[in-house]
Short mmCIF file of C-alpha atoms (C1' of nucleotides) in Angstrom, two decimals:
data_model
loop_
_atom_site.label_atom_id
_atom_site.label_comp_id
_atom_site.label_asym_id
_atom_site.label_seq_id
_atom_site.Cartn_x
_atom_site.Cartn_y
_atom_site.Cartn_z
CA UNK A 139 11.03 -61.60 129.86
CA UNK A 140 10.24 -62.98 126.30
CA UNK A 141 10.19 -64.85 123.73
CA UNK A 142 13.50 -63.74 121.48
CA UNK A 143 13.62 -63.26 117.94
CA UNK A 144 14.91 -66.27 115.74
CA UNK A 145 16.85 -64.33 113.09
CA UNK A 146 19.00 -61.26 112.73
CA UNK A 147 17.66 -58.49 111.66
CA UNK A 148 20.46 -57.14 109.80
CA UNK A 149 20.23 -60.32 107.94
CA UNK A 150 17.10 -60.03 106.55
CA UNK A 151 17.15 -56.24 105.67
CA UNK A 152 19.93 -57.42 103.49
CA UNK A 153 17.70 -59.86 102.08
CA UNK A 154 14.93 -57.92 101.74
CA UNK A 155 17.36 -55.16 99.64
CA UNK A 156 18.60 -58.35 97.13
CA UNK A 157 14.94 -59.09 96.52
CA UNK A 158 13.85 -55.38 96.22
CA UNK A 159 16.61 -54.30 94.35
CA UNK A 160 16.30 -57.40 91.67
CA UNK A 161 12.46 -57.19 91.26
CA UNK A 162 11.54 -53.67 91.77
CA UNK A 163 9.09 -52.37 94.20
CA UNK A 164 6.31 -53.94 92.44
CA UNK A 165 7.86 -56.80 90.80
CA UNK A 166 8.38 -57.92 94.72
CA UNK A 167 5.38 -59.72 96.82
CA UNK A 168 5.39 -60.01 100.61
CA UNK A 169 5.92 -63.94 99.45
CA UNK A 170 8.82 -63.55 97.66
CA UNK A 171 9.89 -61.10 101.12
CA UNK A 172 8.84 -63.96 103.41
CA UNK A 173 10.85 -66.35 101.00
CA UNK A 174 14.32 -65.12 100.64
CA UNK A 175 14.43 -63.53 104.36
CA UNK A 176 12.80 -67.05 105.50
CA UNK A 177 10.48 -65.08 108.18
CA UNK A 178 6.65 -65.80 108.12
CA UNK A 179 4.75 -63.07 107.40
CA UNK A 180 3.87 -62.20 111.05
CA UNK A 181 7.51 -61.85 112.35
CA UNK A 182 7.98 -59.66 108.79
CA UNK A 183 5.08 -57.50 109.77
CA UNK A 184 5.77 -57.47 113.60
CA UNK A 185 8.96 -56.34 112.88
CA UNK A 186 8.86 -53.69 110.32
CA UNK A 187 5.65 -52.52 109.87
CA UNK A 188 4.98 -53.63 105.49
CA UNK A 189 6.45 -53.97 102.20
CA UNK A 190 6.53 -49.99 101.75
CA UNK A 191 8.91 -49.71 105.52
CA UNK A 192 11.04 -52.41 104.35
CA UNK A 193 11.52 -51.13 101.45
CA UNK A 194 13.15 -47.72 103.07
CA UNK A 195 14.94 -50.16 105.29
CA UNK A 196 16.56 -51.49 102.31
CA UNK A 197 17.54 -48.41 100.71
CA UNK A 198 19.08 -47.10 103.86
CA UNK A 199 21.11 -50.49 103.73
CA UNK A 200 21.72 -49.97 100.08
CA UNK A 201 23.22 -46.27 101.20
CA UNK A 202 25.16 -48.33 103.84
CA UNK A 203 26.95 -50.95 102.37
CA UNK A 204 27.09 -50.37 98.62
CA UNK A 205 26.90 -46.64 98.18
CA UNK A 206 30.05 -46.97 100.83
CA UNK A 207 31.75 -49.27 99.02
CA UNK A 208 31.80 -46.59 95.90
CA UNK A 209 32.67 -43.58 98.21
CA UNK A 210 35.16 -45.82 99.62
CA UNK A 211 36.87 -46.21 95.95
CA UNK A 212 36.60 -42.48 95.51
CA UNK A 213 38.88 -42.09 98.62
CA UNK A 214 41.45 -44.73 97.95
CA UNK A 215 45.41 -43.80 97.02
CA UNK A 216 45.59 -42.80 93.50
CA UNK A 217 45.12 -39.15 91.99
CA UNK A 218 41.69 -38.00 91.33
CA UNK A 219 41.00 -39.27 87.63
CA UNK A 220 42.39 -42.49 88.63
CA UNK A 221 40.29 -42.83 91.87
CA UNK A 222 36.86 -41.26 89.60
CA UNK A 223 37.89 -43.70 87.03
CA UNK A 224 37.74 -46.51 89.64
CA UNK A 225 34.32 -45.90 90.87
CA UNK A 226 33.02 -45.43 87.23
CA UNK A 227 34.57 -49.00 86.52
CA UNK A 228 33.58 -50.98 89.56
CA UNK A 229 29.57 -49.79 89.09
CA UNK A 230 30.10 -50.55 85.35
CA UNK A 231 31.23 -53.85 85.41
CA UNK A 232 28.92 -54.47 88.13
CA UNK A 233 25.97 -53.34 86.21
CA UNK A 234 27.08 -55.89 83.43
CA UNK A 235 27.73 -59.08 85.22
CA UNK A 236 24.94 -61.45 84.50
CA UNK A 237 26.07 -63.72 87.62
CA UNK A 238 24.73 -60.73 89.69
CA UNK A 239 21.57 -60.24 87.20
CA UNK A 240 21.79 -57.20 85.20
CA UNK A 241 20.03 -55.07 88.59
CA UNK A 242 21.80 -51.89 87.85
CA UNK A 243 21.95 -49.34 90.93
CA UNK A 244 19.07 -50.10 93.65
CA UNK A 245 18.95 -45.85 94.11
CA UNK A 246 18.94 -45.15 90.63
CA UNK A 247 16.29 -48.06 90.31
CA UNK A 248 14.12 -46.70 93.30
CA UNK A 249 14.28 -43.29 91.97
CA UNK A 250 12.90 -44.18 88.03
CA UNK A 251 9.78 -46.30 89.92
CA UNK A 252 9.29 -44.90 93.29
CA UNK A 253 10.45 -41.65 94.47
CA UNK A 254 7.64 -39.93 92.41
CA UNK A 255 5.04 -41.58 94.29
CA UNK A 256 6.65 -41.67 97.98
CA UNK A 257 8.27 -38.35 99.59
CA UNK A 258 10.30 -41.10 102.09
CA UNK A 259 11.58 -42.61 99.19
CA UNK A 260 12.83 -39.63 97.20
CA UNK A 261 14.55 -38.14 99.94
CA UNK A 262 16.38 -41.54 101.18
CA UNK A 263 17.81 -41.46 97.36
CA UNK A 264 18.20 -38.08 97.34
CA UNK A 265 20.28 -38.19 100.74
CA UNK A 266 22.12 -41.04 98.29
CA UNK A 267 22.74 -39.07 95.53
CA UNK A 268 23.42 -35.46 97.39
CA UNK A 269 26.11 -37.75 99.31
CA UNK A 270 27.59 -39.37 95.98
CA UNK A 271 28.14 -35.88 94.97
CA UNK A 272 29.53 -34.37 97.87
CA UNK A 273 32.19 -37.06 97.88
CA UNK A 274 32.56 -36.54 94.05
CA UNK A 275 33.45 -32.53 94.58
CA UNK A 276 36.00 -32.98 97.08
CA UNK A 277 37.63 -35.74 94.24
CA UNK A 278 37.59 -33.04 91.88
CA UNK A 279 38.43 -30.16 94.00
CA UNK A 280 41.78 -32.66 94.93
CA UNK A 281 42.67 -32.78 91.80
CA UNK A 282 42.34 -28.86 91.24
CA UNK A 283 44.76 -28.76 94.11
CA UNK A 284 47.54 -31.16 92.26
CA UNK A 285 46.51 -29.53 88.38
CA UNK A 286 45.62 -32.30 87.41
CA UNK A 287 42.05 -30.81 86.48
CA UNK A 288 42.06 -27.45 85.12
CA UNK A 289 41.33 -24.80 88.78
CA UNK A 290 39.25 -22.78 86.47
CA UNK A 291 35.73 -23.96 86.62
CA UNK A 292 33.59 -24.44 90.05
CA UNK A 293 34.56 -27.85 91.44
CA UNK A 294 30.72 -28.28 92.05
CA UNK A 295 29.63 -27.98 88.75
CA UNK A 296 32.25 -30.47 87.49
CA UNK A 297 31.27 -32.90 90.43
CA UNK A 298 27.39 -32.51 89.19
CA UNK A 299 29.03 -32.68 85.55
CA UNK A 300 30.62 -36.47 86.29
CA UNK A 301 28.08 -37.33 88.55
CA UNK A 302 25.67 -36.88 85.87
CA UNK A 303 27.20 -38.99 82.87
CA UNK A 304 27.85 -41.67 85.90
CA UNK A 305 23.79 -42.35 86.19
CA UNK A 306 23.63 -41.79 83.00
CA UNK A 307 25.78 -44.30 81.86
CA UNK A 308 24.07 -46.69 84.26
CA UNK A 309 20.97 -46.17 82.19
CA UNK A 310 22.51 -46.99 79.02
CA UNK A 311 24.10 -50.08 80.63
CA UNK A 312 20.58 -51.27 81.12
CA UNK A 313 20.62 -52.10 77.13
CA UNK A 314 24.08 -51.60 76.15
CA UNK A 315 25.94 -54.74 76.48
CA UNK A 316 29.04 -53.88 74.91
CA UNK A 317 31.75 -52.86 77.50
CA UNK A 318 34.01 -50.72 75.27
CA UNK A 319 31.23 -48.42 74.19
CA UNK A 320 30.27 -47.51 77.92
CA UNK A 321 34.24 -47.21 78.89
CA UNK A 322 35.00 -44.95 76.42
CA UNK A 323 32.35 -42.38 77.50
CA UNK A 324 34.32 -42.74 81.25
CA UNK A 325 37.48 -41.77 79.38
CA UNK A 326 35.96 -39.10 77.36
CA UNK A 327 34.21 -37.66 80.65
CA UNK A 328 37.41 -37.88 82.78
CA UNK A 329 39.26 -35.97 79.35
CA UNK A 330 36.89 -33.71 79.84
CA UNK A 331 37.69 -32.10 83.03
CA UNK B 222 -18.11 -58.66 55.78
CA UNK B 223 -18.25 -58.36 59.66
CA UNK B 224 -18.48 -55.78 62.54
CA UNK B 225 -15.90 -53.04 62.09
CA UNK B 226 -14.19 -51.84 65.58
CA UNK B 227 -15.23 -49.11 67.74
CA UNK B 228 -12.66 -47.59 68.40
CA UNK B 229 -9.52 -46.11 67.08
CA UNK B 230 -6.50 -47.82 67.56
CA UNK B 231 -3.87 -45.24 67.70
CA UNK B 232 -5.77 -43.15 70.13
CA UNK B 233 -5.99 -46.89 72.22
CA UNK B 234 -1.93 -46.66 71.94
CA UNK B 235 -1.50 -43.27 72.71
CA UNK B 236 -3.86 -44.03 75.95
CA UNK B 237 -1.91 -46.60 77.26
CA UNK B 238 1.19 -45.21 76.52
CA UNK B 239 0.16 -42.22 79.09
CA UNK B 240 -0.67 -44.98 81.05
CA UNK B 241 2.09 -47.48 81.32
CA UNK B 242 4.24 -43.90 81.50
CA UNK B 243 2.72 -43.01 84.42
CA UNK B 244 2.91 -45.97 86.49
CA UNK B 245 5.09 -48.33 85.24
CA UNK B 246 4.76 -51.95 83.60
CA UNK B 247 4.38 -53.36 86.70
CA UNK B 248 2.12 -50.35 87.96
CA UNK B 249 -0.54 -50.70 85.41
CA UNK B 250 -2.88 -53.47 85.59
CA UNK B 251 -5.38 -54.91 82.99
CA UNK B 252 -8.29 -52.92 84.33
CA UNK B 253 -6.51 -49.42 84.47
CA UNK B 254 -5.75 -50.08 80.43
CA UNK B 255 -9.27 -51.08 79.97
CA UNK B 256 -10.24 -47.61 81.78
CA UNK B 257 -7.64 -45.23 80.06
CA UNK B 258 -8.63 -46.84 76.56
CA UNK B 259 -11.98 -47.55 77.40
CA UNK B 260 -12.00 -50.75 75.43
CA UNK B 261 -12.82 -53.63 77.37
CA UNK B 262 -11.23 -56.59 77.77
CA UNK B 263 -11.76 -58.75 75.24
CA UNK B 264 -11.43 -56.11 72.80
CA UNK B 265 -8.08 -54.91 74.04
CA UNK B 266 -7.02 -58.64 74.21
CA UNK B 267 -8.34 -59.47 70.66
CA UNK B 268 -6.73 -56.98 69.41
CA UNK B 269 -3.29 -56.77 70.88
CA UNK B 270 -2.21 -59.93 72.42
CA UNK B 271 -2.01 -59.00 76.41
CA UNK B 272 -0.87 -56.37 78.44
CA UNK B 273 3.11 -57.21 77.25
CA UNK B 274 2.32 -56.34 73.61
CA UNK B 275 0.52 -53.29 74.42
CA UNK B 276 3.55 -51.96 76.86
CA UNK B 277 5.89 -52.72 73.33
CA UNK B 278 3.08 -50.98 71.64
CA UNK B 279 3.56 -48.03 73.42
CA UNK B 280 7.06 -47.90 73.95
CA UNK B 281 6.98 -48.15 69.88
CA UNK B 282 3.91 -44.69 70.22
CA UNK B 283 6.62 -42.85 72.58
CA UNK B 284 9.74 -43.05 70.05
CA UNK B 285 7.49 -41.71 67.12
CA UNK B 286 5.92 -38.80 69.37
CA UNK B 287 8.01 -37.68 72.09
CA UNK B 288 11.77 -39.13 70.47
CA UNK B 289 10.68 -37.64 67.44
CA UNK B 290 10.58 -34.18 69.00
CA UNK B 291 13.36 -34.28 70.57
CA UNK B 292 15.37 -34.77 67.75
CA UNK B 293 12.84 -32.26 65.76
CA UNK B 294 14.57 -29.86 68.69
CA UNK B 295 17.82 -31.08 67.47
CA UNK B 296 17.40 -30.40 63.74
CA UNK B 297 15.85 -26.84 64.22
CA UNK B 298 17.68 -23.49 63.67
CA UNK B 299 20.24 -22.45 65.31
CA UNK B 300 24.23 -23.19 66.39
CA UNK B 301 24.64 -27.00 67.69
CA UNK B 302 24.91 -25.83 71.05
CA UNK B 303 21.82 -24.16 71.09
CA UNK B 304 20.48 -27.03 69.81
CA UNK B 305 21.88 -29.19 72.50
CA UNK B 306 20.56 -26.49 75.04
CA UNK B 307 16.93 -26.67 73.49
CA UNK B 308 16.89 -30.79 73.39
CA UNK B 309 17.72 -30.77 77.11
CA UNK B 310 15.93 -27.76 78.58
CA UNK B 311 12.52 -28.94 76.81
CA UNK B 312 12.92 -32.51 78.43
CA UNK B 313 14.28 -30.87 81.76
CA UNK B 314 11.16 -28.53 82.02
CA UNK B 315 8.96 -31.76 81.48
CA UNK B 316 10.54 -33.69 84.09
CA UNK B 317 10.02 -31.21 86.77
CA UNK B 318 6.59 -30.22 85.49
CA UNK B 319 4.02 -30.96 88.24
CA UNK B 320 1.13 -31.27 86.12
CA UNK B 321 2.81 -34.30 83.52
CA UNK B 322 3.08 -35.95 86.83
CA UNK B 323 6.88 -36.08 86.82
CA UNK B 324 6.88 -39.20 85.40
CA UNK B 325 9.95 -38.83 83.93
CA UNK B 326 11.59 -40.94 79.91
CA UNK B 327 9.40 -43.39 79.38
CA UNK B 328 11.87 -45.23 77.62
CA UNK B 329 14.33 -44.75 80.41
CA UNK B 330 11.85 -46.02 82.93
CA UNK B 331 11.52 -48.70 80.71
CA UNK B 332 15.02 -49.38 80.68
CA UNK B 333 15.37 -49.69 83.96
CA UNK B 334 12.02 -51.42 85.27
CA UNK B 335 11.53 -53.88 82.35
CA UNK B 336 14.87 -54.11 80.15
CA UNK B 337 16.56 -56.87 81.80
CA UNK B 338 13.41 -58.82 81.87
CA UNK B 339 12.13 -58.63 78.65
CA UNK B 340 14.72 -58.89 75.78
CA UNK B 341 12.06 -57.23 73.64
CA UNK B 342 11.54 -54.21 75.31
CA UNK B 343 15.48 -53.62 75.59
CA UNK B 344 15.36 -53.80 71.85
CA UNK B 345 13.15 -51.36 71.77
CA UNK B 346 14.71 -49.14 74.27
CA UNK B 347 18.27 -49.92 72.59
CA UNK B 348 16.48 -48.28 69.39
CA UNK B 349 15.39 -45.33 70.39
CA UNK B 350 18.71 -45.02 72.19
CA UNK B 351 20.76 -45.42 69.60
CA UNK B 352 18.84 -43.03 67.53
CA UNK B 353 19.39 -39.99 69.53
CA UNK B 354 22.80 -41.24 70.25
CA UNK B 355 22.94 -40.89 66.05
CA UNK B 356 21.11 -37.42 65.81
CA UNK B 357 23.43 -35.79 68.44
CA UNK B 358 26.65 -36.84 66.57
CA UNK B 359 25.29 -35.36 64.01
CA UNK B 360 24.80 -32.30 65.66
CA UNK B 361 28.15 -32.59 67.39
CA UNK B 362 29.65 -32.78 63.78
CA UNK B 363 27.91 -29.99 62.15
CA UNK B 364 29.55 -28.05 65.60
CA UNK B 365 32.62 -29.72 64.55
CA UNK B 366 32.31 -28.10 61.21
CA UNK B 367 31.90 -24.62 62.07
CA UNK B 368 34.39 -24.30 64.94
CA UNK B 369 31.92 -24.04 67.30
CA UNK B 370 33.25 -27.53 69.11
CA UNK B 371 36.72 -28.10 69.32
CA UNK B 372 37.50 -30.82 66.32
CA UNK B 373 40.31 -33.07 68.10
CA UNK B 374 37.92 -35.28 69.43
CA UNK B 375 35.80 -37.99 67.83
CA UNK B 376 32.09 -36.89 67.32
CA UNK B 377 31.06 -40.17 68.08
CA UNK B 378 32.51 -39.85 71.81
CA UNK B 379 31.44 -36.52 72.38
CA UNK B 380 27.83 -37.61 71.10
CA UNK B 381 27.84 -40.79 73.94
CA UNK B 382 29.37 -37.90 76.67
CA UNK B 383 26.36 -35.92 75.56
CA UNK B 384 23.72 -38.57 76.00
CA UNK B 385 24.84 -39.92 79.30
CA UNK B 386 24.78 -36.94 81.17
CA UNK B 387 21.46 -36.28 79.73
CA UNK B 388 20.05 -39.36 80.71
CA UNK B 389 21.77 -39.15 83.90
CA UNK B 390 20.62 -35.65 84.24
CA UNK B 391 17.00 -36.84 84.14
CA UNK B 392 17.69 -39.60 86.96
CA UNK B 393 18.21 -36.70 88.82
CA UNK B 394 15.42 -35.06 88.04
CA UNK B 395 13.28 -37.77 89.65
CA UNK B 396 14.84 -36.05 93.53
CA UNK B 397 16.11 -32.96 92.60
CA UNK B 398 13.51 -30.07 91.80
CA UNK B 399 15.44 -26.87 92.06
CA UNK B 400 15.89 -26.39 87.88
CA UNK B 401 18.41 -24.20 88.28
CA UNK B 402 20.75 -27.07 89.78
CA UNK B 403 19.94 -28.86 86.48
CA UNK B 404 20.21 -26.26 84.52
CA UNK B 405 23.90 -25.51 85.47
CA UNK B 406 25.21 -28.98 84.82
CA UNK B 407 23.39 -28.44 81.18
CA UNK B 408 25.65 -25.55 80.89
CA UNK B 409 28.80 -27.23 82.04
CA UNK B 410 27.86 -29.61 79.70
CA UNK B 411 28.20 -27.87 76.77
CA UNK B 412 31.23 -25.81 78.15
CA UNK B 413 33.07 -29.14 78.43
CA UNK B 414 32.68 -29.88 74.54
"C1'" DC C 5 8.40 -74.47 138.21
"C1'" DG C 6 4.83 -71.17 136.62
"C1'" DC C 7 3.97 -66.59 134.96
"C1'" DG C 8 4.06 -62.69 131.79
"C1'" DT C 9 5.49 -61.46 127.46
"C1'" DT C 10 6.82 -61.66 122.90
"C1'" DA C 11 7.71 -64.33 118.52
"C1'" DT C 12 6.22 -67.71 115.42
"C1'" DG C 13 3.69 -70.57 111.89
"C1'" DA C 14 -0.43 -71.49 109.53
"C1'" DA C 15 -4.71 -70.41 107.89
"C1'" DG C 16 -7.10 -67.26 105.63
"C1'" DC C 17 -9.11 -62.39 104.98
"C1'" DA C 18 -11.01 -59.29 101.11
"C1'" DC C 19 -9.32 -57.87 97.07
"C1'" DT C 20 -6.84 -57.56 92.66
"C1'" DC C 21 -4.15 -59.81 89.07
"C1'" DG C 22 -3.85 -61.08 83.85
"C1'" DC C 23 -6.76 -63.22 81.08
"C1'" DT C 24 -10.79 -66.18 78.97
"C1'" DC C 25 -15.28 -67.35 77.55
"C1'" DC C 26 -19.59 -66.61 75.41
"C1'" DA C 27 -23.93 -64.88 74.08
"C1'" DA C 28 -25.50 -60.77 71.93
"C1'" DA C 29 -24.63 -57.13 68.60
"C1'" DA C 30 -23.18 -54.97 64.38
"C1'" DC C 31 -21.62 -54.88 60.18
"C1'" DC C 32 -21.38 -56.30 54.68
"C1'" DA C 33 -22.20 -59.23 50.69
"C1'" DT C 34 -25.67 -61.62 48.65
"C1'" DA D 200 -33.98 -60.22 54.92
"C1'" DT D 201 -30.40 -63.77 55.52
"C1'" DG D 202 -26.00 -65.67 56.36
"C1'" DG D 203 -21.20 -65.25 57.57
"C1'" DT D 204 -17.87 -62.97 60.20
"C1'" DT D 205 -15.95 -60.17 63.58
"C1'" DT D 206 -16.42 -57.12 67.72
"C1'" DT D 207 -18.33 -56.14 72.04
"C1'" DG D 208 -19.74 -56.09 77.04
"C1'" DG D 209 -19.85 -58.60 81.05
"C1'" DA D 210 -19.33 -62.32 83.99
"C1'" DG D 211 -15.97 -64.81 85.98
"C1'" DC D 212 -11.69 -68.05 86.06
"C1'" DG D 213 -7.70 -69.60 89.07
"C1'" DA D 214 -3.92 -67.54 91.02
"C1'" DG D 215 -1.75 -64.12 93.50
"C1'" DT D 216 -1.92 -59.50 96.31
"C1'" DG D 217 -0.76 -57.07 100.98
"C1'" DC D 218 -1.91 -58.01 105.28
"C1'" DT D 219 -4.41 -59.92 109.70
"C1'" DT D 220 -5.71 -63.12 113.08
"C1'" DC D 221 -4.85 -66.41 116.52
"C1'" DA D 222 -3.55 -70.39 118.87
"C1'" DT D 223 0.84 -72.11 120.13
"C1'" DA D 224 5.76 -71.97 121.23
"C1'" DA D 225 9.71 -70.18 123.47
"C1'" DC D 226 11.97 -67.57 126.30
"C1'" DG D 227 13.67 -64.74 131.14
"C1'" DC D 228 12.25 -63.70 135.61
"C1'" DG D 229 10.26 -64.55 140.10
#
DNA sequence: CGCGTTATGAAGCACTCGCTCCAAAACCAT
DNA sequence: ATGGTTTTGGAGCGAGTGCTTCATAACGCG
């Protein structure tokens, strides 16, 4: 019938989420889009409408792919401070490996610059984050089942309790290089429970 | 000698500061400074460098208004946890106000927008955190000393547990606006110390 | 093949960016 | 008042912004 696209679009949402998600929503021009997805600027806007739809596109992949991956460590073998541990660990270390450039989370990052100015955005991360601590309660309410965390408080509020020094953590990460000092606040949050 | 200046310069700081709070480093261009101050540009230029010196500027402005009170909450009458409670229920209700534009820490925005791109401003940042990191083990400690928190564990760690889930409770902030979600995890908090 | 349709690359739109330059203005010491 | 020094407003620099336009290219279908 047509003319068929010349790249994959799953491709260059990823792209586009690298870029994004190592700039910033400002810090990032349509150039530096058209650059690292390697689509003109026509195919970029025939395709997805602007910077701003992209943008949600990228988050969404974001949710996909990397907020999976942590779920995905919350649900591996191990008991529940081990598997909370594990999560905690793998976004730490991640958030302090130069070779991937000191980015941090992309939701956490989105929700500081964006979500106050762009209802879309604030409820993609807050989908994100309402997810994260779904998957965080059942952890905890796991390890209420075994004793291994004490059955007497509301698994909720302990799942918003460690969900809450995990972002926060990732904010200190931002200027605290120093490895021990963040891992120690895991261990004192998992003692905690 | 010559022409004295216009204007004052602290109220020029305390002007961009609302501004660069607002919208971000990256938000904020040139012309919205000159507005907000009303200097023009070759004033604001001749005076403080460029728009990167102003942003340290008024990163400086936010830790000797707004970190100050915070930790003037911290040193105020009453048990530690009370104290705690106060600290993080003041900077909870100013998140979720409407009318301050939820616009959230500054230095935590600035964290996480500018701190891996500018080694000064993660200085800065690094400063003010490490202050209230200081001011709550203090308040942890005086706890500590009247029985209030349990004494087995180090101050220090229970200080960093403290700080990350407040940071991480104003992340959330930025998608959550029912308080009284917030409000809870404040509560478990200081029920887990 | 030729047609209809969509994708592509390049040029460029109006506008904004951070910042500079400079003549005029405003002060104080003499 | 004059001279010396600094500040001020305004015009404007080159580069970059998000995005559009359009002729051309590349396909599947008849």
């Amino acid at each position: 019938m047509a003319r068929p696209r010349q790249f994959d679009e799953d491709r260059v949402i990823t792209a586009a989420m690298d870029t994004f998600w190592r700039h910033g929503y400002e810090g990032t021009s349509t150039r530096d889009l058209c650059e690292s997805t390697g689509l003109g600027p026509s195919s970029l806007y025939n395709t997805f409408g602007g910077k701003r739809e992209l943008y949600l596109r990228a988050l969404e992949r974001y949710y996909e792919t990397v907020t999976a991956e942590q779920i995905a460590l919350l649900n591996a073998p191990g008991s529940a401070k081990e598997r909370l541990r594990a999560m905690m660990l793998h976004s730490l270390d991640s958030d302090l490996d130069a070779a991937e450039g000191r980015r941090g989370c992309f939701a956490m990052n989105a929700a500081v610059e964006v979500a106050a100015l762009d209802p879309d955005v604030k409820r993609s991360v807050r989908r994100t984050f309402d997810r994260v601590e779904d998957e965080l309660c059942a952890v905890v309410g796991a390890g209420q089942a075994t004793g291994e965390i004490a059955a007497g408080r509301d698994a909720r509020a302990l799942a918003r309790l460690v969900q809450s020094t995990y972002y926060g953590l990732r904010v200190l990460s931002r200027v605290q290089d120093d490895r021990t000092v963040l891992l120690s606040t895991v261990d004192s949050t998992l003692a905690a429970l």
